[in-house]
Amino acid sequence: METIKILREKAGLSQAQLAEAVGVDRSAVAKWEGAGTFPRADKIPSICSTLNCTPNELFNVRPRIASCSETA
């Protein structure tokens, strides 16, 4: 998940610092950032708190805006 790396770097944290804050090994953070694996659901709140983001921002989800044809 490239987003975790971007948010981590923006927060000025190393992988080890994020890992410590979230309660995982640094290798877990490296896997999230590089291998396309996702954090466990129970880690999402602490990751978001540490990186000062919402779950939607963490997973790069943008709100869907209905088109005119969908609202008519």
Tab-separated table of C-alpha atoms in Angstrom:
chain	number	residue	atom	x	y	z
A	1	MET	CA	0.000	0.000	0.000
A	2	GLU	CA	1.838	3.015	-1.300
A	3	THR	CA	-0.470	5.251	0.750
A	4	ILE	CA	0.942	4.027	4.064
A	5	LYS	CA	4.452	4.868	2.932
A	6	ILE	CA	3.398	8.331	1.739
A	7	LEU	CA	1.530	9.106	4.962
A	8	ARG	CA	4.343	7.682	7.119
A	9	GLU	CA	6.961	9.803	5.377
A	10	LYS	CA	4.702	12.867	5.583
A	11	ALA	CA	4.461	12.269	9.346
A	12	GLY	CA	8.258	12.069	9.522
A	13	LEU	CA	8.268	8.519	10.865
A	14	SER	CA	10.511	5.586	10.066
A	15	GLN	CA	9.064	2.129	9.518
A	16	ALA	CA	10.391	1.165	12.954
A	17	GLN	CA	8.687	4.129	14.619
A	18	LEU	CA	5.343	3.369	12.986
A	19	ALA	CA	5.709	-0.298	13.891
A	20	GLU	CA	6.361	0.542	17.534
A	21	ALA	CA	3.402	2.933	17.706
A	22	VAL	CA	1.062	0.345	16.178
A	23	GLY	CA	2.428	-2.673	18.037
A	24	VAL	CA	3.833	-4.714	15.137
A	25	ASP	CA	7.274	-5.636	13.813
A	26	ARG	CA	8.998	-3.325	11.354
A	27	SER	CA	8.781	-6.150	8.815
A	28	ALA	CA	4.969	-5.913	8.956
A	29	VAL	CA	5.129	-2.224	7.998
A	30	ALA	CA	7.550	-3.066	5.177
A	31	LYS	CA	5.104	-5.693	3.881
A	32	TRP	CA	2.209	-3.233	3.994
A	33	GLU	CA	4.230	-0.722	2.021
A	34	GLY	CA	5.744	-3.007	-0.561
A	35	ALA	CA	4.095	-6.366	-0.968
A	36	GLY	CA	0.515	-5.258	-1.430
A	37	THR	CA	-0.558	-6.795	1.878
A	38	PHE	CA	-3.021	-5.033	4.136
A	39	PRO	CA	-2.859	-4.392	7.871
A	40	ARG	CA	-5.149	-6.416	10.117
A	41	ALA	CA	-8.452	-4.676	10.764
A	42	ASP	CA	-7.688	-4.245	14.469
A	43	LYS	CA	-4.572	-2.203	13.578
A	44	ILE	CA	-6.378	0.334	11.367
A	45	PRO	CA	-7.457	2.700	14.194
A	46	SER	CA	-3.945	2.935	15.646
A	47	ILE	CA	-2.370	3.371	12.199
A	48	CYS	CA	-4.815	6.177	11.406
A	49	SER	CA	-4.228	7.818	14.767
A	50	THR	CA	-0.457	7.642	14.373
A	51	LEU	CA	-0.516	8.906	10.789
A	52	ASN	CA	-3.259	11.467	11.490
A	53	CYS	CA	-5.557	10.232	8.743
A	54	THR	CA	-8.950	8.645	8.286
A	55	PRO	CA	-9.443	5.033	7.156
A	56	ASN	CA	-10.684	6.368	3.810
A	57	GLU	CA	-7.476	8.353	3.381
A	58	LEU	CA	-5.398	5.356	4.445
A	59	PHE	CA	-6.995	3.176	1.790
A	60	ASN	CA	-7.145	6.032	-0.727
A	61	VAL	CA	-10.938	5.856	-0.975
A	62	ARG	CA	-12.644	8.889	-2.415
A	63	PRO	CA	-16.324	9.586	-1.800
A	64	ARG	CA	-18.441	8.676	-4.798
A	65	ILE	CA	-20.368	11.577	-6.251
A	66	ALA	CA	-23.574	10.646	-8.011
A	67	SER	CA	-23.805	11.747	-11.607
A	68	CYS	CA	-26.776	13.705	-12.851
A	69	SER	CA	-28.208	10.612	-14.527
A	70	GLU	CA	-28.133	8.691	-11.239
A	71	THR	CA	-30.042	11.360	-9.345
A	72	ALA	CA	-32.776	11.865	-11.946
